[in-house]
Amino acid sequence: MPSGEAQIGNDRQSEREAATEAAMEEPTAEQVKERGLYRSFGLTDEEYERIVSLLGRQPGYVETGIFSVMWSEHCSYKSSRKVLRRFPTAGPLVLQGPGENAGIVDIGDGLAVAFKIESHNHPTAIEPYQGAATGVGGIIRDVFTMGARPVALLNSLRFGSLDQARNRYLFAQSIAGIGGYGNCIGIPTVGGEVVFDERYDHNPLVNAMCVGLIEHGQIATGTASGVGNPVLVVGAKTGRDGIHGATFASAEDPHAKERSAVQVGDPFMEKLLLEACLELIATGKVVGIQDMGAAGLTSSSAEMASRAGSGLTLDVSRVPCREAAMTPYEIMLSESQERMLVVMTKGEEHVAQEVFQKWGLEASVIGTVTDDGLLRIREGNRVAAEIPVTALVDEAPVLDRPATRPRYLDELLAEPKLTEPEDYGQDLLRLLARPTIASKEWVYRQYDSMVRTETFVRPGSDAAVIGVPGTGKALALTTDGNGRHVYLDPYAGGARAVAEAARNLVCSGARPLAVTDCLNYGNPEKPEVFYQFEQSAAGMSAACEALRTPVISGNVSFYNESHGVDIYPTPVVGMVGLIEDLALITTSEWKGARHDVYVLGALSDSAGSRSRLGGSEYLAMRDPANALRHAPAPLDLDAEAALQRLCAEAIRKRLIVSAHDVSDGGLLTAFAECAAAGDLGADLNLAGDGHALMSLCFGEGASQIVAEVEPSNAAALEDLAAQMAVSAVHCGMTNSDGALRVSAAGRAIVNIGVAALRESWQGAIASWMQ
Amino acid sequence: MNLLAKIYVTLKGSVLDPQGAAVTHALHALSYDAVRDVRIGKYMEVTLSATDETQAHELVRGMCERLLTNPVIETYTYELAEVEQ
Amino acid sequence: MNLLAKIYVTLKGSVLDPQGAAVTHALHALSYDAVRDVRIGKYMEVTLSATDETQAHELVRGMCERLLTNPVIETYTYELAEVEQ
Amino acid sequence: MKCAVVQFPGSNCDMDAVKAINHAIGESADIVWHTVASLEAYDLIILPGGFAYGDYLRAGAIARFSAVMEAVAREADRGKWVMGICNGFQVLTEGGLLPGALRRNESLQFRSEIATLEVVNAETAFTRHYRAGETIRIPIAHGEGNYYADEQTLLRMRERGQIIFRYAREHNPNGSVDDIAGVINERGNVLGMMPHPERAVHERLGSADGARLFTSIFESWREAYAKR
Ligand SMILES: Nc1ncnc2c1ncn2[C@@H]1O[C@H](COP(=O)(O)OP(=O)(O)O)[C@@H](O)[C@H]1O
Ligand SMILES: [Mg+2]
C-alpha cells in the first residue's frame, strides 16, 4: 500500500530562521546606523537624526526598537494629534477625559461610567478570528485598568460585499472571534453595527467598544509615581507575539507580516486577570496600573512614567517568558495579550502576589520607579537601553500633514434622476434584503447579550439598554457611523455620525452623556485623505458642541488602504446616555394596533424633501455606478438638537410608546423595521410624487424620528411639538391586519404583509452565509 | 484510486496555545507531573479519490493551504494512504 | 526517558460530526469534488518523561481516559516515540 | 434554605444565580470557591453558567476535577438538590452525575436567544410549579449545548421521566437528540439544563418564566423541612 508523507517546508524554515536571528548577537549602535536598520523598523532618516540629537549619541539596537514603536503612528498619534486637540473634551460630568486608558463620566449616586472604543482592523484582515477577538480583549483591559467593572461590549464593523467568499470568511470569523472572547469572559455584547461595501474589500474594520461601571473612589490611573515603588508585570507570560505590530500596522512589506506573528487571545486568562485586577485595585495599594496593548512593555512603561514625570528601571530578565532565549528587544516589544503593568506602594508587593495567586496568575516584580526621568532597561546587570522618557513621549514627532480638498467633492451632482418605481413595495423588499440594511440578528444571536442579567433592551432596537444595579437608572449604548456619507461630505458626515448616535440614545429614553470615537481612514500621507480626516473631525466637534456631548476617549486607525484604494473615511461614534428612570426605557418596535404614527422632524423644506437620495443605500442599489456622484443631504444641527429635545421631552411625559430614528435606508425602511420587529402593520399616508416622493421614502440624511402614540396622547404630542417648534406629521395608524400599506396622494405605493417584510429583512444575511 | 488523508494541524511553535496550557495545568493537578507540555491541534480524516498519488498530494496540499489551515498561525503535516472501496 | 505522545481523538462513528460535514461542504464549494468525506477530531502532542515504555503507555492511556477524551462520544488512538532532551 | 453557587475559574453567571435566588425566593446565596471541600451546610447547590477553565478541551472537562466536585457528588448522594445551568450542566455530564454528553451546536455557532421550551416532566422537585406540556420562554447562550445520549440510555431516561425540558418542536437551537434541553438524574435531585432560568426572573429581562424553578425547589425544601 503506497503511502506518502509531506512536510511543509517554508513555515518550519522561517521558524528556524527566527530562532537563529534571536540567538544572534544583537547589532551594535554603529551597525544600526551603517546598515540603516532603523529604516526597517519604520523610522525615517530624519527621525533617526532627531533621536541622535535627543540622546546626544547613537541609539543602540533595543533603543532604536523602543523609539520606533513609541514614535509610530499607532502610539504617537503624530499625524492626528493636532486635529484631535480640537475636540471638545470638557463638561460638568467628565471625570476623566482623553489621555487615560478610558474616559469616565459621572452618572450620579457616586457612580460613573468608563468607556472607550478601539480598532483592530489590521490584525483582523490577517487572522479574522484572533484579530477580532484580541481587539475585544484589548478594549476590555482598557476599561478595567481604570478600576471599572466592564458591563457591556459593542462593535462596529465594516466588510466588503458578501458576494465574495473571502469577505464572507472575514465576516463569519470576525463575528465568531468577537463572540468567542466576550461570551467566554462573561461581558454581554449588546450592540453595534455592520455595513457591507466593496470599499472595505481588503480592509475590513473591526472597532470594539467597552463600557464599565465604577465608584468614584475606585478610579485608578496609569501613573508610575513614588520613587522606589515596585513595578510588576501581571497576567500572562510574554512570548514572541506580534513584535512590531504597532509599527507595522500599515506596512506592506511581507517581512513585516512574518515578524509580527498574530497574537492569540486567551479570554479565560483575561477573565482571571480582570477579577484579580479589580480585587487588587480595591485594596487601595495600587499606585498605577496600565494594560499592555500595542507595543507592550515599551509603551505601557513609557506612558506610565510620562504621566507621573518619573523614571523607571526595569530588568527584562525578571519578566516571565513563555519562550526560551527571548532577547531584551523581543521582551520590550512583545505584544502578548492579557498582561498588565502595575506599580504598587513600596512594601506592598506581596498584596499583589497574594491576590494574583488566588486567581492562579503570576505577578512578578521587574523594576522600580526612579526620579531620574529615564526609562532604563536592564538584562541582569547589563543596561540594554537608557532613554529619557520625555524623548519618547513629549518629543515624539508631531506632523503637519498637508490637506487638500479632493476634486471629486467639487464634481458632485445634485439629486440623481432615477425613474420612479412602479411598486415602491418591491423596491422596499429589495432594500430590506441588502445586507447593510437587513436585520443583524445573524450576528448578534452569536453574542451572549444577556449575561449579568441587566440587559433590558437587547440588540435590535435603536440603542441597547443596561441597568445600573442598585439605582433604578439605566444606560443606553450605541455606535454609529456612515462612511459613504462622510466620503461625500466629510464635514456633515462627521457631524451626522454624532447626531445619529445621540438620536438613537434619545429614542431609547436617554440623555446623551459623552462620546468615544474611532477614526478609521486611509493613508494620511495623501493630502486628500488627510482633508477627509480633518474635515470630518471638525464636523464631529461641531456636533459634539451642539449636542453637549464631549469626547472623552477614542482611537485613530490610519493606513486602511490596499492597492492604492483607501476605505471611505469612516469615523465611528460610540455614545453612552443615561436613563434616569427605568420606566422611561423606550424601544423602536411598534407596540399596539390603532396607535397614531407620527414622523417627528421636518419631511420637507423649500428645496423639497429634506432627505436626499445622494449617499443613500437606495441609490447604491438602483444605480451602483453613480452611488458616489451625488451629494447627500445637508445637516442642520439646530434642527437636529430641537428634534432630540422634543423626543426626549415626549418620552419624559410618556406621550410616545415607541420611537425609531430614521437612518440607513430612509423612511420606508424605518416603518418596515418598526412593523417587522413589532409584528404589526400600519396604514400610512405621505405627500408628493415623482422624485420628491422617492427621496422622501428612500432618501437619507434628514433629522427624523418615527414615533408611535396612543390616540389619547396625540393632541398632547402635537401641542408639545408646536410649542417646541418641531414638525410632527401625522402619517396614519398601526393596524392589526398584518400589512404595511402606504399611500401617497391617494395612490397606493406599498402594500406588503408584515411576514413578507420580516422574511426579507431577517433572512437576508443568513441566506448569504449558508 | 481511493485515498485517506490524515491531516494534522498544529499552531506554529511561537503562537500561544491557551488550550494546551490549560490542559497541561489540569494534568498536573491530576498528578501527571511527568507531563512537560501539551499542544493541541486538529486532526482531520479526508477520504478522496484521485487519479494517482501525485494528484492526491496536490489536492491535499491545496485544500490545506486554502481552507483547512490559516498559514499565519498554523502549520500542517499529513499522511496519505490508499484505501479500498 | 523523554517521550512524545501523539494522540488522536475522534468522535465515535455513531456520533454525528457537523464540523466535518461543514468542511466537506466548503471543500465542494471550492470545487474539491474528489472529496468524499471529512471527519474532524483533535490532535494532541504531549511531551512527558517516564522510566520506561510500559510506564509511558500506562500514563498516556490514563490521561486519555480520565481527561483528554469523553468516552460517551469520543475514541482515541496514540503513538509514542522517544525524543531527545 | 441555604444555597451555594459554586464559582470555578471562568464561571460568569455566578452572580446572576445569586441575584435570581434573591429575587425569586428572597433567600441569599453564598458564592463558594472551587477549592472548597465541603458543602454539607447547603440545601441547594448551583453550578452556574460560564466558561470554567475557558471550556478548553471540552466544556466542563477540567472543572469536573475541582475539589468542590467531590463535595457536590457527596451531597448529591445524600439527596441534596443540585442544579447545573448551562456550563454547570456540562460539568455534571462530564463528571458523570448526569447521563449523556454535550457536543458542539450543530450550527457550529454560539447561539444566544430566548428559547421556547416545553415542560416535559412537572413532577420533580424543580418543576412542580409548572404544568406538564406547558410552553415557557427561557434564554439560552451556548456553543456546546447539543445533548447526546445513546439510544439505550435515552430509552431508559424516557421511561423514568428523566427528560425535563425540550425545545419547542422545529425550534431546536443546537441539534440535541430528542430536542432535549434539560434532564434529571434517576433519583430526581440533580438537574441539568442548557437554558438559563436565572436570566428569566422578571419581565424586564424578557421573561419571568424561569422564576418558578426557584420557587419549586423552595417549596420542596419547605415541605422536606416541615417533615423533619
Ligand atoms: N455587530 C453588531 N453587534 C451587536 N449588535 C448589532 C450589531 N450590528 C447591529 N446590531 C444591532 O442591530 C440593531 C440595528 O442596528 P443598526 O441598523 O445599525 O441601527 P441604527 O441604524 O438604529 O443605528 C441595533 O440594535 C444594533 O445594536
Ligand atoms: Mg437607529
CSV table of C-alpha atoms in Angstrom, one decimal, chain A residues 238-579:
chain,number,residue,atom,x,y,z
A,238,THR,CA,5.5,37.1,27.5
A,239,GLY,CA,6.1,35.4,24.1
A,240,ARG,CA,7.2,36.5,20.7
A,241,ASP,CA,3.7,37.6,19.7
A,242,GLY,CA,3.2,40.5,17.4
A,243,ILE,CA,6.6,42.0,17.8
A,244,HIS,CA,6.4,45.4,16.0
A,245,GLY,CA,2.7,45.0,15.5
A,246,ALA,CA,2.3,48.7,16.3
A,247,THR,CA,4.9,49.9,13.8
A,248,PHE,CA,3.9,47.6,11.0
A,249,ALA,CA,0.2,48.0,11.3
A,250,SER,CA,0.5,49.7,7.9
A,251,ALA,CA,3.5,48.2,6.2
A,252,GLU,CA,3.0,46.3,3.0
A,253,ASP,CA,6.4,44.7,3.5
A,254,PRO,CA,5.9,40.9,3.6
A,255,HIS,CA,8.7,40.5,6.1
A,256,ALA,CA,6.7,42.7,8.5
A,257,LYS,CA,3.9,40.2,8.5
A,258,GLU,CA,6.3,37.3,9.1
A,259,ARG,CA,7.7,39.1,12.0
A,260,SER,CA,4.5,40.2,13.6
A,261,ALA,CA,3.1,36.8,14.3
A,262,VAL,CA,-0.6,37.2,15.1
A,263,GLN,CA,-1.5,37.3,18.7
A,264,VAL,CA,-3.8,34.6,20.0
A,265,GLY,CA,-6.3,35.7,22.7
A,266,ASP,CA,-7.0,33.8,25.9
A,267,PRO,CA,-10.3,35.1,27.2
A,268,PHE,CA,-10.1,32.7,30.2
A,269,MET,CA,-6.8,34.2,31.2
A,270,GLU,CA,-8.3,37.7,30.8
A,271,LYS,CA,-11.4,36.8,33.0
A,272,LEU,CA,-9.0,35.8,35.8
A,273,LEU,CA,-6.9,39.0,35.1
A,274,LEU,CA,-10.0,41.1,35.3
A,275,GLU,CA,-11.1,39.7,38.6
A,276,ALA,CA,-7.7,39.8,40.1
A,277,CYS,CA,-7.0,43.4,39.0
A,278,LEU,CA,-10.3,44.7,40.3
A,279,GLU,CA,-9.7,42.9,43.6
A,280,LEU,CA,-6.2,44.4,43.7
A,281,ILE,CA,-7.3,47.9,43.0
A,282,ALA,CA,-9.9,47.6,45.7
A,283,THR,CA,-7.1,47.1,48.2
A,284,GLY,CA,-6.0,50.7,47.7
A,285,LYS,CA,-2.4,49.6,47.5
A,286,VAL,CA,-2.1,50.2,43.7
A,287,VAL,CA,-0.3,53.4,42.7
A,288,GLY,CA,-0.8,53.0,39.0
A,289,ILE,CA,-1.9,50.3,36.5
A,290,GLN,CA,-2.0,50.2,32.8
A,291,ASP,CA,-2.8,47.5,30.3
A,292,MET,CA,-0.1,46.3,27.8
A,293,GLY,CA,-1.6,46.8,24.4
A,294,ALA,CA,0.2,47.8,21.3
A,295,ALA,CA,4.0,47.9,21.8
A,296,GLY,CA,3.5,46.0,25.1
A,297,LEU,CA,6.0,46.7,27.9
A,298,THR,CA,7.6,49.6,26.0
A,299,SER,CA,4.6,51.9,25.6
A,300,SER,CA,3.0,50.9,28.9
A,301,SER,CA,6.1,51.7,30.9
A,302,ALA,CA,7.0,54.9,29.0
A,303,GLU,CA,3.4,56.2,29.2
A,304,MET,CA,3.1,55.4,33.0
A,305,ALA,CA,6.4,57.2,33.7
A,306,SER,CA,5.5,60.1,31.4
A,307,ARG,CA,2.2,60.7,33.2
A,308,ALA,CA,4.0,60.9,36.6
A,309,GLY,CA,7.1,62.7,35.3
A,310,SER,CA,9.1,59.9,36.8
A,311,GLY,CA,11.6,57.3,35.5
A,312,LEU,CA,11.6,53.5,35.6
A,313,THR,CA,14.3,50.9,35.8
A,314,LEU,CA,13.2,47.5,34.6
A,315,ASP,CA,15.0,44.2,34.4
A,316,VAL,CA,13.8,42.2,31.5
A,317,SER,CA,15.4,39.0,32.8
A,318,ARG,CA,12.7,39.1,35.5
A,319,VAL,CA,9.8,39.1,33.1
A,320,PRO,CA,8.2,35.6,32.9
A,321,CYS,CA,8.6,34.4,29.4
A,322,ARG,CA,6.7,31.7,27.5
A,323,GLU,CA,9.5,31.0,25.1
A,324,ALA,CA,13.2,30.3,25.6
A,325,ALA,CA,16.0,32.7,24.9
A,326,MET,CA,14.0,35.9,24.4
A,327,THR,CA,16.1,38.9,23.9
A,328,PRO,CA,15.6,42.3,25.7
A,329,TYR,CA,14.5,43.6,22.3
A,330,GLU,CA,11.8,40.9,22.0
A,331,ILE,CA,10.6,41.3,25.6
A,332,MET,CA,10.3,45.0,25.3
A,333,LEU,CA,8.4,44.9,22.0
A,334,SER,CA,6.3,41.7,22.5
A,335,GLU,CA,2.5,42.2,22.2
A,336,SER,CA,1.5,39.2,24.1
A,337,GLN,CA,-2.1,39.6,25.3
A,338,GLU,CA,-3.6,39.6,28.8
A,339,ARG,CA,-0.8,41.3,30.6
A,340,MET,CA,-0.8,44.5,32.8
A,341,LEU,CA,1.9,46.7,34.2
A,342,VAL,CA,1.3,47.6,37.9
A,343,VAL,CA,3.0,50.0,40.2
A,344,MET,CA,2.4,49.1,43.9
A,345,THR,CA,3.1,51.0,47.1
A,346,LYS,CA,6.5,50.1,48.3
A,347,GLY,CA,6.5,47.1,50.6
A,348,GLU,CA,3.0,46.0,49.4
A,349,GLU,CA,4.1,43.9,46.5
A,350,HIS,CA,3.1,40.8,48.5
A,351,VAL,CA,-0.6,42.0,48.3
A,352,ALA,CA,-0.4,41.8,44.6
A,353,GLN,CA,1.2,38.4,44.7
A,354,GLU,CA,-1.4,37.0,47.1
A,355,VAL,CA,-4.4,38.3,45.1
A,356,PHE,CA,-2.9,37.0,41.8
A,357,GLN,CA,-2.0,33.7,43.3
A,358,LYS,CA,-5.6,33.2,44.3
A,359,TRP,CA,-6.6,33.6,40.7
A,360,GLY,CA,-3.8,31.3,39.6
A,361,LEU,CA,-1.8,34.1,37.9
A,362,GLU,CA,1.7,35.4,38.1
A,363,ALA,CA,2.7,38.8,39.5
A,364,SER,CA,6.4,39.5,39.1
A,365,VAL,CA,8.4,42.5,40.3
A,366,ILE,CA,10.5,43.6,37.4
A,367,GLY,CA,11.7,47.0,38.5
A,368,THR,CA,11.2,50.2,40.4
A,369,VAL,CA,10.1,53.8,40.0
A,370,THR,CA,13.0,56.3,39.9
A,371,ASP,CA,13.2,60.1,39.8
A,372,ASP,CA,15.8,60.4,37.0
A,373,GLY,CA,13.3,60.6,34.2
A,374,LEU,CA,14.9,57.7,32.4
A,375,LEU,CA,13.4,54.6,31.1
A,376,ARG,CA,16.3,52.2,31.9
A,377,ILE,CA,16.1,48.7,30.6
A,378,ARG,CA,18.5,46.1,32.1
A,379,GLU,CA,19.1,42.5,31.4
A,380,GLY,CA,20.5,41.4,34.7
A,381,ASN,CA,23.5,43.7,35.1
A,382,ARG,CA,23.8,44.8,31.6
A,383,VAL,CA,22.0,48.0,30.6
A,384,ALA,CA,20.2,47.4,27.3
A,385,ALA,CA,18.6,50.8,26.9
A,386,GLU,CA,18.5,54.1,28.7
A,387,ILE,CA,16.3,56.8,27.3
A,388,PRO,CA,14.8,60.0,28.7
A,389,VAL,CA,11.0,59.4,29.0
A,390,THR,CA,10.4,62.9,27.6
A,391,ALA,CA,12.3,62.0,24.4
A,392,LEU,CA,10.0,59.0,23.9
A,393,VAL,CA,6.7,60.7,24.7
A,394,ASP,CA,6.8,64.5,24.6
A,395,GLU,CA,9.4,64.8,21.9
A,396,ALA,CA,7.7,62.3,19.6
A,397,PRO,CA,7.2,63.9,16.2
A,398,VAL,CA,4.0,65.9,15.6
A,399,LEU,CA,3.3,66.3,11.9
A,400,ASP,CA,1.5,68.9,10.0
A,401,ARG,CA,0.2,66.8,7.2
A,402,PRO,CA,-0.9,68.7,4.2
A,403,ALA,CA,-4.7,68.6,3.5
A,404,THR,CA,-6.1,69.1,0.0
A,405,ARG,CA,-9.8,69.1,-0.8
A,406,PRO,CA,-10.4,66.2,-3.1
A,407,ARG,CA,-11.5,67.0,-6.6
A,408,TYR,CA,-14.5,64.6,-6.5
A,409,LEU,CA,-16.2,66.8,-3.9
A,410,ASP,CA,-16.4,69.7,-6.3
A,411,GLU,CA,-17.8,67.4,-9.0
A,412,LEU,CA,-20.7,66.1,-7.1
A,413,LEU,CA,-24.1,66.5,-8.7
A,414,ALA,CA,-27.4,67.3,-7.1
A,415,GLU,CA,-30.1,64.6,-6.9
A,416,PRO,CA,-29.8,61.6,-9.3
A,417,LYS,CA,-32.5,61.2,-11.9
A,418,LEU,CA,-34.0,57.8,-11.2
A,419,THR,CA,-37.2,56.5,-12.7
A,420,GLU,CA,-39.9,56.2,-10.2
A,421,PRO,CA,-40.6,52.6,-9.2
A,422,GLU,CA,-43.8,51.0,-10.4
A,423,ASP,CA,-44.2,49.5,-7.0
A,424,TYR,CA,-42.4,51.1,-4.0
A,425,GLY,CA,-43.1,47.9,-2.1
A,426,GLN,CA,-41.0,45.7,-4.3
A,427,ASP,CA,-38.1,48.2,-4.0
A,428,LEU,CA,-38.6,48.3,-0.3
A,429,LEU,CA,-38.3,44.5,-0.1
A,430,ARG,CA,-35.1,44.5,-2.1
A,431,LEU,CA,-33.7,47.3,0.0
A,432,LEU,CA,-34.5,45.4,3.3
A,433,ALA,CA,-32.6,42.4,2.0
A,434,ARG,CA,-29.4,44.4,1.4
A,435,PRO,CA,-27.0,43.2,4.0
A,436,THR,CA,-26.3,46.7,5.2
A,437,ILE,CA,-30.0,47.3,5.9
A,438,ALA,CA,-31.1,43.8,6.8
A,439,SER,CA,-31.5,42.7,10.4
A,440,LYS,CA,-28.3,41.9,12.1
A,441,GLU,CA,-29.8,39.0,14.0
A,442,TRP,CA,-27.5,36.5,12.3
A,443,VAL,CA,-24.7,38.5,14.0
A,444,TYR,CA,-26.0,39.2,17.5
A,445,ARG,CA,-27.5,35.9,18.1
A,446,GLN,CA,-23.9,34.7,18.3
A,447,TYR,CA,-23.2,37.1,21.1
A,448,ASP,CA,-24.3,36.5,24.7
A,449,SER,CA,-26.2,39.7,25.2
A,450,MET,CA,-27.9,38.7,28.4
A,451,VAL,CA,-25.2,37.6,30.9
A,452,ARG,CA,-25.1,39.8,34.0
A,453,THR,CA,-28.9,39.9,33.8
A,454,GLU,CA,-29.0,43.7,33.4
A,455,THR,CA,-29.7,43.8,29.7
A,456,PHE,CA,-33.1,45.5,29.5
A,457,VAL,CA,-33.0,46.2,25.8
A,458,ARG,CA,-31.1,43.6,23.8
A,459,PRO,CA,-29.7,44.1,20.3
A,460,GLY,CA,-32.2,45.0,17.7
A,461,SER,CA,-33.6,48.3,18.8
A,462,ASP,CA,-32.0,51.8,18.3
A,463,ALA,CA,-29.8,51.5,21.3
A,464,ALA,CA,-29.1,48.8,23.9
A,465,VAL,CA,-30.1,49.5,27.5
A,466,ILE,CA,-28.5,48.0,30.5
A,467,GLY,CA,-29.4,48.6,34.1
A,468,VAL,CA,-27.2,50.2,36.7
A,469,PRO,CA,-27.6,47.9,39.7
A,470,GLY,CA,-28.9,49.5,42.8
A,471,THR,CA,-30.0,52.8,41.3
A,472,GLY,CA,-33.2,52.4,39.3
A,473,LYS,CA,-31.3,54.0,36.4
A,474,ALA,CA,-30.0,52.6,33.2
A,475,LEU,CA,-27.5,53.3,30.4
A,476,ALA,CA,-28.3,53.4,26.7
A,477,LEU,CA,-25.4,52.5,24.4
A,478,THR,CA,-24.9,52.8,20.7
A,479,THR,CA,-22.3,53.0,17.9
A,480,ASP,CA,-22.9,54.8,14.6
A,481,GLY,CA,-21.1,55.9,11.5
A,482,ASN,CA,-21.7,56.0,7.8
A,483,GLY,CA,-18.5,56.1,5.7
A,484,ARG,CA,-20.3,56.8,2.4
A,485,HIS,CA,-21.9,59.9,3.7
A,486,VAL,CA,-18.6,61.1,5.2
A,487,TYR,CA,-16.9,60.4,1.8
A,488,LEU,CA,-19.5,62.5,0.1
A,489,ASP,CA,-19.4,65.3,2.6
A,490,PRO,CA,-16.7,64.9,5.2
A,491,TYR,CA,-17.8,67.8,7.5
A,492,ALA,CA,-21.5,67.0,7.5
A,493,GLY,CA,-20.8,63.3,7.6
A,494,GLY,CA,-18.7,63.6,10.7
A,495,ALA,CA,-21.4,65.7,12.3
A,496,ARG,CA,-24.1,63.3,11.3
A,497,ALA,CA,-22.4,60.3,12.9
A,498,VAL,CA,-22.6,62.2,16.2
A,499,ALA,CA,-26.1,63.3,15.6
A,500,GLU,CA,-27.3,59.8,14.7
A,501,ALA,CA,-25.7,58.3,17.8
A,502,ALA,CA,-27.3,60.8,20.0
A,503,ARG,CA,-30.7,60.4,18.3
A,504,ASN,CA,-30.5,56.6,18.9
A,505,LEU,CA,-30.0,57.2,22.6
A,506,VAL,CA,-32.7,59.8,22.8
A,507,CYS,CA,-35.1,57.4,21.1
A,508,SER,CA,-34.4,54.9,23.8
A,509,GLY,CA,-35.3,57.4,26.6
A,510,ALA,CA,-31.8,58.5,27.4
A,511,ARG,CA,-29.9,61.8,27.8
A,512,PRO,CA,-26.7,61.5,25.8
A,513,LEU,CA,-23.6,61.9,28.1
A,514,ALA,CA,-20.4,61.7,26.1
A,515,VAL,CA,-18.7,60.3,23.0
A,516,THR,CA,-15.9,57.9,22.3
A,517,ASP,CA,-14.7,57.8,18.8
A,518,CYS,CA,-12.8,55.5,16.5
A,519,LEU,CA,-11.5,57.3,13.4
A,520,ASN,CA,-10.8,54.9,10.6
A,521,TYR,CA,-9.2,56.4,7.4
A,522,GLY,CA,-6.9,55.5,4.5
A,523,ASN,CA,-3.4,56.7,4.1
A,524,PRO,CA,-2.9,60.1,5.9
A,525,GLU,CA,0.1,60.9,3.7
A,526,LYS,CA,-2.3,61.5,0.9
A,527,PRO,CA,-3.5,65.1,1.3
A,528,GLU,CA,-7.0,64.2,0.1
A,529,VAL,CA,-7.3,61.6,2.8
A,530,PHE,CA,-6.0,64.0,5.4
A,531,TYR,CA,-8.6,66.5,4.3
A,532,GLN,CA,-11.3,63.9,4.9
A,533,PHE,CA,-9.9,63.3,8.3
A,534,GLU,CA,-9.6,66.9,9.3
A,535,GLN,CA,-13.0,67.9,8.0
A,536,SER,CA,-14.9,65.0,9.4
A,537,ALA,CA,-13.3,65.6,12.8
A,538,ALA,CA,-14.3,69.2,12.6
A,539,GLY,CA,-17.8,68.2,11.8
A,540,MET,CA,-17.8,65.8,14.7
A,541,SER,CA,-16.6,68.6,17.0
A,542,ALA,CA,-19.3,70.9,15.9
A,543,ALA,CA,-22.0,68.3,16.6
A,544,CYS,CA,-20.5,67.4,19.9
A,545,GLU,CA,-20.7,71.1,20.9
A,546,ALA,CA,-24.3,71.4,19.6
A,547,LEU,CA,-25.5,68.3,21.4
A,548,ARG,CA,-23.3,68.9,24.5
A,549,THR,CA,-21.6,65.5,24.3
A,550,PRO,CA,-17.9,65.9,24.9
A,551,VAL,CA,-15.3,63.4,23.5
A,552,ILE,CA,-13.8,61.5,26.4
A,553,SER,CA,-11.8,58.8,24.7
A,554,GLY,CA,-11.0,57.5,21.2
A,555,ASN,CA,-8.7,55.9,18.8
A,556,VAL,CA,-7.3,56.6,15.3
A,557,SER,CA,-6.6,54.0,12.7
A,558,PHE,CA,-4.9,55.1,9.5
A,559,TYR,CA,-3.5,53.3,6.5
A,560,ASN,CA,-6.7,51.3,5.8
A,561,GLU,CA,-5.7,51.1,2.1
A,562,SER,CA,-4.8,48.4,-0.3
A,563,HIS,CA,-3.7,48.6,-3.9
A,564,GLY,CA,-3.9,52.3,-3.8
A,565,VAL,CA,-7.6,52.3,-2.7
A,566,ASP,CA,-8.5,53.9,0.6
A,567,ILE,CA,-11.5,53.0,2.6
A,568,TYR,CA,-14.3,55.5,2.9
A,569,PRO,CA,-13.3,57.9,5.7
A,570,THR,CA,-15.1,56.1,8.5
A,571,PRO,CA,-15.4,57.8,11.8
A,572,VAL,CA,-17.4,55.7,14.2
A,573,VAL,CA,-19.1,57.3,17.2
A,574,GLY,CA,-19.7,55.3,20.4
A,575,MET,CA,-22.0,57.1,22.7
A,576,VAL,CA,-23.4,56.5,26.2
A,577,GLY,CA,-26.6,58.0,27.6
A,578,LEU,CA,-28.3,58.0,31.0
A,579,ILE,CA,-31.9,56.9,31.5
